[in-house]
Short mmCIF file of C-alpha atoms in Angstrom, two decimals:
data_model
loop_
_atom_site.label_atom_id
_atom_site.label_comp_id
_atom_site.label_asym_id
_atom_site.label_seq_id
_atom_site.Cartn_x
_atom_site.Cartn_y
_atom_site.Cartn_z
CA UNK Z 164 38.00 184.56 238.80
CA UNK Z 165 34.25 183.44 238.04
CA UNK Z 166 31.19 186.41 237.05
CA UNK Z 167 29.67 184.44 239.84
CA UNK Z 168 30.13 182.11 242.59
CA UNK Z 169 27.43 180.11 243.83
CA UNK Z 170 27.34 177.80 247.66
CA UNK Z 171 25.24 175.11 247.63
CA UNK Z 172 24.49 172.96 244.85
CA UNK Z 173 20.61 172.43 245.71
CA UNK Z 174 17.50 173.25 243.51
CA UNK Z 175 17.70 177.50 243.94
CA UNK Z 176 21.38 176.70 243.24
CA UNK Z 177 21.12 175.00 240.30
CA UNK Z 178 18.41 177.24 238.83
CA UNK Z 179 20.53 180.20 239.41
CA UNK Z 180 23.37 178.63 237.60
CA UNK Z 181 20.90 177.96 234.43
CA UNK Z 182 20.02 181.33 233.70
CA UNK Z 183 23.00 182.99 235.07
CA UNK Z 184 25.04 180.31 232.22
CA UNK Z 185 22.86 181.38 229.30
CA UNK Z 186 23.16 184.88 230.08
CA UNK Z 187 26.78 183.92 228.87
CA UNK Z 188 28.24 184.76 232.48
CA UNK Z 189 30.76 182.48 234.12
CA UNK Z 190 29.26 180.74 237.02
CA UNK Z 191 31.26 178.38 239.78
CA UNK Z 192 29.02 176.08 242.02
CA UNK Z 193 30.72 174.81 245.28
CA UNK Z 194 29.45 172.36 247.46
CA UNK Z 195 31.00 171.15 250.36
CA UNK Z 196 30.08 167.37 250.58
CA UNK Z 197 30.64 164.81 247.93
CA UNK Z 198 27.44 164.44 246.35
CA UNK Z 199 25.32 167.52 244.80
CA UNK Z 200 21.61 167.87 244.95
CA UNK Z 201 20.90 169.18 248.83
CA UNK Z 202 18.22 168.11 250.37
CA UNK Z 203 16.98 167.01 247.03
CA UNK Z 204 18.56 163.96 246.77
CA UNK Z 205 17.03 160.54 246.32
CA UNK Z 206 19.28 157.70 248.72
CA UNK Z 207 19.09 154.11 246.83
CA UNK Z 208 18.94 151.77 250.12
CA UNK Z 209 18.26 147.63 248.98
CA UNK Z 210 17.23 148.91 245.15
CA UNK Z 211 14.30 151.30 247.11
CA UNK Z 212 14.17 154.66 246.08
CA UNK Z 213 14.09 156.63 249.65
CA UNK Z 214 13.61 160.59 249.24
CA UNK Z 215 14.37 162.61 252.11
CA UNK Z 216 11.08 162.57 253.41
CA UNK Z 217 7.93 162.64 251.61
CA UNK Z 218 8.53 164.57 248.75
CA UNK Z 219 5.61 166.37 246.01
CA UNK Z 220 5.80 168.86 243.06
CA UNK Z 221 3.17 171.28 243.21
CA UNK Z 222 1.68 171.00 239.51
CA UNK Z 223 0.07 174.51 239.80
CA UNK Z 224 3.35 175.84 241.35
CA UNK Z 225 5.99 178.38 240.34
CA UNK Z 226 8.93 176.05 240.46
CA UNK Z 227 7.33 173.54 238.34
CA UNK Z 228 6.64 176.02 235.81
CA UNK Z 229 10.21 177.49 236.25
CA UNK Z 230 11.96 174.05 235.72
CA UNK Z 231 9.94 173.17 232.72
CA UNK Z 232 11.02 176.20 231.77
CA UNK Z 233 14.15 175.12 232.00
CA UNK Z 234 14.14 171.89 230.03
CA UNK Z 235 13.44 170.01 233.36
CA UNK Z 236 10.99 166.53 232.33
CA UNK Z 237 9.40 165.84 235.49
CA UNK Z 238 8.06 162.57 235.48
CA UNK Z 239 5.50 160.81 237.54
CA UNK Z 240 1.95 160.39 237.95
CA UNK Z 241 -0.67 162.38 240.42
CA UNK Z 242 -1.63 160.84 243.87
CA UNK Z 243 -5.76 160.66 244.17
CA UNK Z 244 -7.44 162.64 246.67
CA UNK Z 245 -8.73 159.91 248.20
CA UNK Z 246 -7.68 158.60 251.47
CA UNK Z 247 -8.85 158.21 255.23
CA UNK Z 248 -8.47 161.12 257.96
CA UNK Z 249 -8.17 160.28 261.65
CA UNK Z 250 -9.97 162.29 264.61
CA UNK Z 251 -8.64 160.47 267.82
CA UNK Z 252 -8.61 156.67 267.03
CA UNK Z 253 -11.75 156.95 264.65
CA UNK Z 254 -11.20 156.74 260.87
CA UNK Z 255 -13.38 158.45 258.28
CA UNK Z 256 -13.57 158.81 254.14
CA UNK Z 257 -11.83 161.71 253.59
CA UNK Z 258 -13.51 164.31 252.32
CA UNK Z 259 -11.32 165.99 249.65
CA UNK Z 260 -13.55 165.21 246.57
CA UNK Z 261 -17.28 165.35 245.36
CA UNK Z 262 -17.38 161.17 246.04
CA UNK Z 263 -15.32 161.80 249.37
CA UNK Z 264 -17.48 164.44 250.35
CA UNK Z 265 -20.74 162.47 250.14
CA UNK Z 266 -19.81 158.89 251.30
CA UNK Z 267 -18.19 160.54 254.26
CA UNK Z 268 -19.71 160.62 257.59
CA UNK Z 269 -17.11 163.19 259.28
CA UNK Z 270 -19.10 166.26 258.13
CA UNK Z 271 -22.59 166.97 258.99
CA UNK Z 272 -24.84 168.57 255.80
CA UNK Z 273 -24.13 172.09 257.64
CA UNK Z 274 -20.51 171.24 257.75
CA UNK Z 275 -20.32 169.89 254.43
CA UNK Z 276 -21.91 173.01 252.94
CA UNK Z 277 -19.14 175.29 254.96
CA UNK Z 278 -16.55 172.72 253.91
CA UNK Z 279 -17.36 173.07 250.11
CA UNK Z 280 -17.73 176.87 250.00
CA UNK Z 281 -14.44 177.20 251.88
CA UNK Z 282 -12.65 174.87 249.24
CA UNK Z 283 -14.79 177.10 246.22
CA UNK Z 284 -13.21 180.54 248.23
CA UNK Z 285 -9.36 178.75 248.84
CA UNK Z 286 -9.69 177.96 245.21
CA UNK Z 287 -10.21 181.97 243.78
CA UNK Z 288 -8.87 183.83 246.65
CA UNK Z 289 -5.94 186.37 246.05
CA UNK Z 290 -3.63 186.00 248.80
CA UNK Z 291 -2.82 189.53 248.47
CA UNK Z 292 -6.23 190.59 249.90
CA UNK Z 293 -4.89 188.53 253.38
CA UNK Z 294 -4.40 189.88 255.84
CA UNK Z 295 -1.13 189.83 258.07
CA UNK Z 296 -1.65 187.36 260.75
CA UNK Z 297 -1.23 184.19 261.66
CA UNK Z 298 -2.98 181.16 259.92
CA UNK Z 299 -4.76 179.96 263.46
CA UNK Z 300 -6.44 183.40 263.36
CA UNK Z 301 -7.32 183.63 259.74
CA UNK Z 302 -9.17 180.21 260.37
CA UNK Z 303 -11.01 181.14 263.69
CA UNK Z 304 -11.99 184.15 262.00
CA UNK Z 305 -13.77 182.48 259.04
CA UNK Z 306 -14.42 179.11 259.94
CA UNK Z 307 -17.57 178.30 262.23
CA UNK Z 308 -17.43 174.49 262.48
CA UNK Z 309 -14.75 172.68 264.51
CA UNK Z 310 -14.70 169.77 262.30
CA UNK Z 311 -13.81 172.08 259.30
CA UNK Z 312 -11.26 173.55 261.44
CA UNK Z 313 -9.20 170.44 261.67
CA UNK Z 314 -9.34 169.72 258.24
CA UNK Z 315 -8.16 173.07 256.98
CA UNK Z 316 -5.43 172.61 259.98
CA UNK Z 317 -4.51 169.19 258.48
CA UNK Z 318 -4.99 170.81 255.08
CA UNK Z 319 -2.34 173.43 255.72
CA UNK Z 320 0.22 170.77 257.15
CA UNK Z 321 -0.47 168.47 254.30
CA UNK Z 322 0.40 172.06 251.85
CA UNK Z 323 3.16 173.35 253.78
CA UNK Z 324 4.99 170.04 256.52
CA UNK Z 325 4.37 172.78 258.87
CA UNK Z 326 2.82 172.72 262.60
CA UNK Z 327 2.97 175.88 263.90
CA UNK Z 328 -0.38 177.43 262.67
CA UNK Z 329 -0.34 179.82 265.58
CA UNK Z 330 2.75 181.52 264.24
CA UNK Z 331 3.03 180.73 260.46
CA UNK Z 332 1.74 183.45 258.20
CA UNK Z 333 -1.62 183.06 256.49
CA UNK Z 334 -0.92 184.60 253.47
CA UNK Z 335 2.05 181.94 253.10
CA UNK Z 336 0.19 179.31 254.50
CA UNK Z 337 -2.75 180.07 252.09
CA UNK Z 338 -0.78 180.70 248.93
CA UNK Z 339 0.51 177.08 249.82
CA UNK Z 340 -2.87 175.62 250.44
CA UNK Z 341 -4.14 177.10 247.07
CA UNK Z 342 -1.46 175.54 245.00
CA UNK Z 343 -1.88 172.27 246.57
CA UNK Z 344 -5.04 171.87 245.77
CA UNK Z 345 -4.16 171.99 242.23
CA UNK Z 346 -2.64 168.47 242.57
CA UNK Z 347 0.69 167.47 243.05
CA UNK Z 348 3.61 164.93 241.67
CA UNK Z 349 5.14 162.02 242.62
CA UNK Z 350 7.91 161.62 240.58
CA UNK Z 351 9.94 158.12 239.14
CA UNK Z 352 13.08 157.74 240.60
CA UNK Z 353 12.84 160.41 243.52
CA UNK Z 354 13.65 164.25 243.13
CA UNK Z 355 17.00 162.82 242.50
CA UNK Z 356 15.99 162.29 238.68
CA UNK Z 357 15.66 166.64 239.06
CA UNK Z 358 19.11 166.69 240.70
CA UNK Z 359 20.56 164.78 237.94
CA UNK Z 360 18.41 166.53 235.11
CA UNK Z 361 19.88 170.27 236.58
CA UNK Z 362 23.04 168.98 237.19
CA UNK Z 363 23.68 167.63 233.33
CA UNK Z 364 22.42 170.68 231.57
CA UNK Z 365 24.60 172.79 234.35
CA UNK Z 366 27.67 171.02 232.79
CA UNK Z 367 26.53 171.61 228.91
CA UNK Z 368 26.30 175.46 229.97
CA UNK Z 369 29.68 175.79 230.75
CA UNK Z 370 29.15 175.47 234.64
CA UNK Z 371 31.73 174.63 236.96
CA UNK Z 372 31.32 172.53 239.91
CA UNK Z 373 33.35 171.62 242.37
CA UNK Z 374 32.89 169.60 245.18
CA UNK Z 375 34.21 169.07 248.89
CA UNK Z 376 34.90 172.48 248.62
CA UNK Z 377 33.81 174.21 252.05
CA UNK Z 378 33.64 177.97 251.99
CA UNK Z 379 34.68 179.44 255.46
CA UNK Z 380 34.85 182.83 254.81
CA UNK Z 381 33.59 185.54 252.68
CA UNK Z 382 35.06 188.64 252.42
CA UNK Z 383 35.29 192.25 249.81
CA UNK Z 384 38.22 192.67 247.65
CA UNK Z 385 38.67 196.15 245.86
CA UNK Z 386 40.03 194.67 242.63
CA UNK Z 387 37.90 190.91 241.89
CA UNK Z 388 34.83 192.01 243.95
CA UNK Z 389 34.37 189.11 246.80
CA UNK Z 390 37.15 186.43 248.03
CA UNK Z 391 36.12 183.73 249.16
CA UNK Z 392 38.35 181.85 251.73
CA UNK Z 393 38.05 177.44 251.75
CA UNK Z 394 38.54 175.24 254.69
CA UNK Z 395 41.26 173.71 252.97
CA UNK Z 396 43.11 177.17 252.41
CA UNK Z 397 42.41 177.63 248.74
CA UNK Z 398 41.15 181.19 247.61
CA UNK Z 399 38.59 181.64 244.82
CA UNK Z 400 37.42 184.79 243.67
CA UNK Z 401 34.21 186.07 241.85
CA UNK Z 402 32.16 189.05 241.24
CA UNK Z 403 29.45 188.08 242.45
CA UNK Z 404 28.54 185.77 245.11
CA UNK Z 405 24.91 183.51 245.50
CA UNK Z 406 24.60 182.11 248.91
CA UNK Z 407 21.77 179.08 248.78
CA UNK Z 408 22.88 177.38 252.60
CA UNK Z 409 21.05 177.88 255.83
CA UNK Z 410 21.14 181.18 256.78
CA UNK Z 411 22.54 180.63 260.32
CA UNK Z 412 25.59 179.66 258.33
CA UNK Z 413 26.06 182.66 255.90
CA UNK Z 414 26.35 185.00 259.26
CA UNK Z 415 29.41 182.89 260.41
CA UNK Z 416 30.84 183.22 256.40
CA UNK Z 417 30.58 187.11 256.06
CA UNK Z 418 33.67 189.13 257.20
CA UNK Z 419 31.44 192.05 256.15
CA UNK Z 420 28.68 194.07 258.31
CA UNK Z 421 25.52 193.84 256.93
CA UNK Z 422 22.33 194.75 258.39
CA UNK Z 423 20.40 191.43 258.20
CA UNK Z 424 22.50 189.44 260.71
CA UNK Z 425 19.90 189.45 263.51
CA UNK Z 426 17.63 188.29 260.51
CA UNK Z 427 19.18 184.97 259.53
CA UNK Z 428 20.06 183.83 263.09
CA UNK Z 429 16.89 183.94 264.36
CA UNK Z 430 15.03 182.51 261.80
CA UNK Z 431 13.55 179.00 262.83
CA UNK Z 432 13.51 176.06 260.69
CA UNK Z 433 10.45 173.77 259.83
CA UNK Z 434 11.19 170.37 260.78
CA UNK Z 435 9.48 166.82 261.03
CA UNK Z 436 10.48 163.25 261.46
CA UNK Z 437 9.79 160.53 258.73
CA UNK Z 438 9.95 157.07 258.41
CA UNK Z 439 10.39 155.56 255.18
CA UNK Z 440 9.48 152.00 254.34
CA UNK Z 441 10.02 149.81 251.77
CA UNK Z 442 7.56 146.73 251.65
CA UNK Z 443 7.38 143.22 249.57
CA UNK Z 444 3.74 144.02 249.01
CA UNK Z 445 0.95 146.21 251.19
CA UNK Z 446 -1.43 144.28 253.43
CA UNK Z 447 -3.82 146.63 252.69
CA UNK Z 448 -3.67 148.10 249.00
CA UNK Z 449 -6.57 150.56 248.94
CA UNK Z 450 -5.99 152.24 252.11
CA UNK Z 451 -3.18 154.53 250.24
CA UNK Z 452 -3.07 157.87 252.14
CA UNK Z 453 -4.52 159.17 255.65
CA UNK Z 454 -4.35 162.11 258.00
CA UNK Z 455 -4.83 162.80 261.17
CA UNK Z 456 -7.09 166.31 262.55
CA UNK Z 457 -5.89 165.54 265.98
CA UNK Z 458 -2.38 164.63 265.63
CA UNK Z 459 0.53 166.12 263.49
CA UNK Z 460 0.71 162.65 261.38
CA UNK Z 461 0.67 161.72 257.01
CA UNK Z 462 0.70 158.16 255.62
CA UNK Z 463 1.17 158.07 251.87
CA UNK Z 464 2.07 155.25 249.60
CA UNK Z 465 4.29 156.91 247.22
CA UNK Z 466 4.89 154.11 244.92
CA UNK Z 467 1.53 153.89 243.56
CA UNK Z 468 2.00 156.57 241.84
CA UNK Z 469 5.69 156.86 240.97
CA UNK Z 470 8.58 154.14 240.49
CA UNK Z 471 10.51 154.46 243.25
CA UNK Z 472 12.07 150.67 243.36
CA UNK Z 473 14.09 148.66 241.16
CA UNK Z 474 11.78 146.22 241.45
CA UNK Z 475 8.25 146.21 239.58
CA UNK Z 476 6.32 144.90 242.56
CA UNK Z 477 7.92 146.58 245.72
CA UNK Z 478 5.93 149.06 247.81
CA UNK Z 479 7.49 152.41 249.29
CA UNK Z 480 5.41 154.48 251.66
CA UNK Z 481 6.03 157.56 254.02
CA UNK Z 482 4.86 158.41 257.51
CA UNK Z 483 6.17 161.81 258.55
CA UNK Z 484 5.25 163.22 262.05
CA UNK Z 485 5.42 167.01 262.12
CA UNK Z 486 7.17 169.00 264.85
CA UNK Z 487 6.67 171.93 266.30
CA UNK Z 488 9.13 174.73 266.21
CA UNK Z 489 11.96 173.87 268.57
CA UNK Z 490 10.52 170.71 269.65
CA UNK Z 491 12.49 168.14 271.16
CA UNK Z 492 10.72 165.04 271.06
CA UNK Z 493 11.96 161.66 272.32
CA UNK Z 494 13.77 160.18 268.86
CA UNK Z 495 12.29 156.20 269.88
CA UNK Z 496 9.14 157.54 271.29
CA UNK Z 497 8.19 159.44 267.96
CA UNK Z 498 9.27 156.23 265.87
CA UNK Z 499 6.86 154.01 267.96
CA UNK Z 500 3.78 156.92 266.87
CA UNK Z 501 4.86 156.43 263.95
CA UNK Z 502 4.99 152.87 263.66
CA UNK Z 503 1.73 152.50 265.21
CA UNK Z 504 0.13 154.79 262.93
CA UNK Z 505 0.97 152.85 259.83
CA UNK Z 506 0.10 149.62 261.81
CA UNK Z 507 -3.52 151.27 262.21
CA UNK Z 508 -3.40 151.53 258.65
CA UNK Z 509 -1.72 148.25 257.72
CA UNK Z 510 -1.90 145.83 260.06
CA UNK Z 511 0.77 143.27 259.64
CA UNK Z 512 3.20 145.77 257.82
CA UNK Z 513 6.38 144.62 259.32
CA UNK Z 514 6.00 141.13 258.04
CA UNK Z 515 6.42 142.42 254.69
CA UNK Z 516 9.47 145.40 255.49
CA UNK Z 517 12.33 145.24 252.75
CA UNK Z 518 14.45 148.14 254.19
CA UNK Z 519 13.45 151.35 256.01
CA UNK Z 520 14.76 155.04 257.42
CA UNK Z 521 14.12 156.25 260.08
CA UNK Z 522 14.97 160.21 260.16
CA UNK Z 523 14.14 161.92 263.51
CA UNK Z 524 14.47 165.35 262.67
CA UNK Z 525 14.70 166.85 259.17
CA UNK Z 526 14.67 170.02 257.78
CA UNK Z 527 11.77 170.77 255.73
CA UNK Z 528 11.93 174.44 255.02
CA UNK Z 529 15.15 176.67 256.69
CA UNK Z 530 12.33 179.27 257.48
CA UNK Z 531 9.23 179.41 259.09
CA UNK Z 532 7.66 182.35 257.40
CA UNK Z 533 5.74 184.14 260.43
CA UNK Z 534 2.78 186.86 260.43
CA UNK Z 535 3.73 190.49 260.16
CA UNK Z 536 7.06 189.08 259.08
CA UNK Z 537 8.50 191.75 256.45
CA UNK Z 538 11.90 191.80 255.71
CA UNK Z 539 13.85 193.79 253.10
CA UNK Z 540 16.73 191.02 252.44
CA UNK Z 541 13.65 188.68 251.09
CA UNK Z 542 12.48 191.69 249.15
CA UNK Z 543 15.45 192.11 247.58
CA UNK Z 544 17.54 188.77 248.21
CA UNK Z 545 21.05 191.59 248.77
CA UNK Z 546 22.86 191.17 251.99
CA UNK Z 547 25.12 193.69 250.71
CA UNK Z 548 25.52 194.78 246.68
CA UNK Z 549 26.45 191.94 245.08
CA UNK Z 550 26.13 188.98 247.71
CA UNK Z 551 22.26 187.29 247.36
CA UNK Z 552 20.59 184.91 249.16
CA UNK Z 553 18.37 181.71 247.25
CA UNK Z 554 16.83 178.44 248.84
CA UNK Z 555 13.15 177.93 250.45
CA UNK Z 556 13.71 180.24 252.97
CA UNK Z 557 14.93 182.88 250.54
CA UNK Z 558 11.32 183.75 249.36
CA UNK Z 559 8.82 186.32 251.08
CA UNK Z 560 5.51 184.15 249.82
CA UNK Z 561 6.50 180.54 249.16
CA UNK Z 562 8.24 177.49 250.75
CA UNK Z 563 10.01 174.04 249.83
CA UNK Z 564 9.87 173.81 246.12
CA UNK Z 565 8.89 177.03 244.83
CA UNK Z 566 10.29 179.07 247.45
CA UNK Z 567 13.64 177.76 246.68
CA UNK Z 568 13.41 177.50 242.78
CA UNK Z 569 11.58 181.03 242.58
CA UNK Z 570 14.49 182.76 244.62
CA UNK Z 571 17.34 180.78 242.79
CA UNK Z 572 16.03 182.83 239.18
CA UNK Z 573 15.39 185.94 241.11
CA UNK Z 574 19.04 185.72 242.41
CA UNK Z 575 20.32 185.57 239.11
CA UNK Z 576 18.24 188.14 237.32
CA UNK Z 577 19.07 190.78 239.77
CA UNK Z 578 23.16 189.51 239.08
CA UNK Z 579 22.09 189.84 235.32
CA UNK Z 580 20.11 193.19 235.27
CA UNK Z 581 23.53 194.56 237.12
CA UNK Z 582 26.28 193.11 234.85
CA UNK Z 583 24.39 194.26 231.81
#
């Protein structure tokens, strides 16, 4: 019999579990695989550190501040702004800083002047004052210059890994946008040195953790609150119960009615396909990040930036493609885009390849927050009284990162603000 019961042992998991554990309450974390962390784990393939996917801490954040809060040393350096955008098969300077900006030829001095007051207005706006709708119409209603359009489209996929600006909310997309442009961090040794960070401190508080452990079924009990039925037969009990899966998943749990079912099953996930790549050395070592206006693609070399190899002198870089909602693209045709798009960049590439992953479809975010989207579960994270919801789709106005980490300490205040 635990105060609370938490399933999932990702980031909004494991930052429940912190301040749940000093508010002196009992807390049990199940996870049903054999290795903790989520989606937030860092794979060592050849002595190459391989996140799932490109991975970034938003400095300027909420769930950076929140795990530093917490104790949480994130370590790493900050990627430069520079880098190379693509329209079609033509490559530009990038124009994210004052240097970029005026060495670039993409802009004309109109567009440059639109492009820099934009950035100035991104920079101070209050994303409350957005309006609801989508981030395509925000842009066509305040951007003149085609040009500029692209780059706040790439922009927004850059902030958010999402391609769906037609549908995605602007005040998310914005409030993602903003932050990003605050920098962000690569950190040394993958997001797995967070995993490891939240899982160690999780022990010292008293927090129980127990893995393989597959919840099938959730259901009331008049005397302990919530039982919670495992595939293996075993039956836990708690007072409280903090779901952090995807929400698809929860519906098939609950042996309760609630009125959010239609909520989580049709929510659609963010997805994209990454390949990661581990080279001897880069054939090209300035050309270090590039985008694409007209197609859905990122290059980054991670490693620049962070240590992501056992080895001093190893390269690891990311190309991520990303998808639209419900798009089923063919797995070897978007691996030869992809190939060919770090070729463009570094020509000769596969001479020098060490180990790579290919992922075809990933999740990036188990929500794609849409306009006009209001829901009272994510104002309140309560399927019923006592049951909440966490994870990157768990929060009304953020994603990834801070969506997940901000709705992991809301989860647990609410549980704390009730048991006091």
């Amino acid at each position: 019999m635990k105060d609370v019961i938490i399933i999932g042992t990702g980031l909004a998991g494991y930052t429940a579990a912190h301040y749940l554990a000093k508010s002196n309450l009992s807390v049990l974390m199940l996870e049903k695989s054999k290795t903790v962390g989520g989606r937030a784990q860092t794979k060592k393939i050849s002595g190459q550190y391989f996140n799932m996917g490109p991975h970034a801490v938003y400095k300027k954040g909420e769930g950076a501040a929140i795990l530093e809060h917490l104790g949480i040393e994130l370590h790493g350096r900050s990627p430069k702004l520079s880098g190379e955008i693509y329209e079609q098969n033509d490559a530009y300077t990038a124009p994210f800083t004052a240097s970029g900006l005026l060495a670039s030829s993409y802009l004309s001095w109109k567009e440059r002047k639109e492009w820099m007051l934009l950035i100035m207005r991104l920079s101070s706006m209050k994303i409350d004052d957005v309006p609801q709708q989508s981030y395509e119409q925000w842009i066509e209603s305040n951007v003149r210059s085609d040009r500029v359009k692209g780059l706040l489209y790439a922009l927004g996929r850059l902030a958010s890994y999402c391609h769906a600006p037609d549908i995605i909310s602007a005040k998310v997309m914005l409030a993602q946008v903003k932050i990003a442009l605050g920098k962000v961090l690569y950190l040394d040794g993958g997001w797995q040195s967070l995993v490891d960070q939240l899982h160690n401190k999780a022990v010292l508080l008293d927090v129980q953790i127990k893995k393989e452990s597959n919840v099938q079924q959730i259901c009331t009990d008049e005397k302990n609150g919530f039982k919670l039925t495992l595939s293996n037969g075993e039956i836990i009990y708690g007072k409280h119960v903090i779901f952090t899966g995807e929400p698809q998943a929860l519906n098939q749990m609950l042996d309760i009615e609630h009125p959010y079912r239609d909520d989580l099953s049709t929510m659609k996930a963010v997805k994209a396909a990454s390949l990661d790549v581990a080279l001897t050395k880069l054939p090209q070592p300035k050309r270090l990040f590039a985008m694409s206006t007209t197609d859905p693609l990122y290059f980054a070399v991670h490693s620049s930036y962070a240590k992501l190899s056992e080895h001093g002198d190893s390269i690891v870089l990311h190309c991520l493609k990303y998808l639209r909602p419900s798009e089923q693209a063919n797995n070897e045709q978007v691996r030869i885009e992809l190939e060919q798009f770090i070729e463009r960049l570094q020509p000769g590439w596969k001479n020098e390849v060490i180990t790579s992953r290919f992922m075809p479809s990933i999740t990036v975010n188990h929500r794609l927050p849409r306009a006009n989207e209001e829901s009272p579960l994510l104002q309140s994270l309560a399927v019923i009284p006592g049951i909440y919801v966490a994870g990157d789709w768990a929060s009304p106005h953020s994603m990834l990162l801070d969506g997940a980490v901000s709705s992991g300490r809301l989860a647990a205040e609410h549980i704390i603000r009730e048991m006091r």
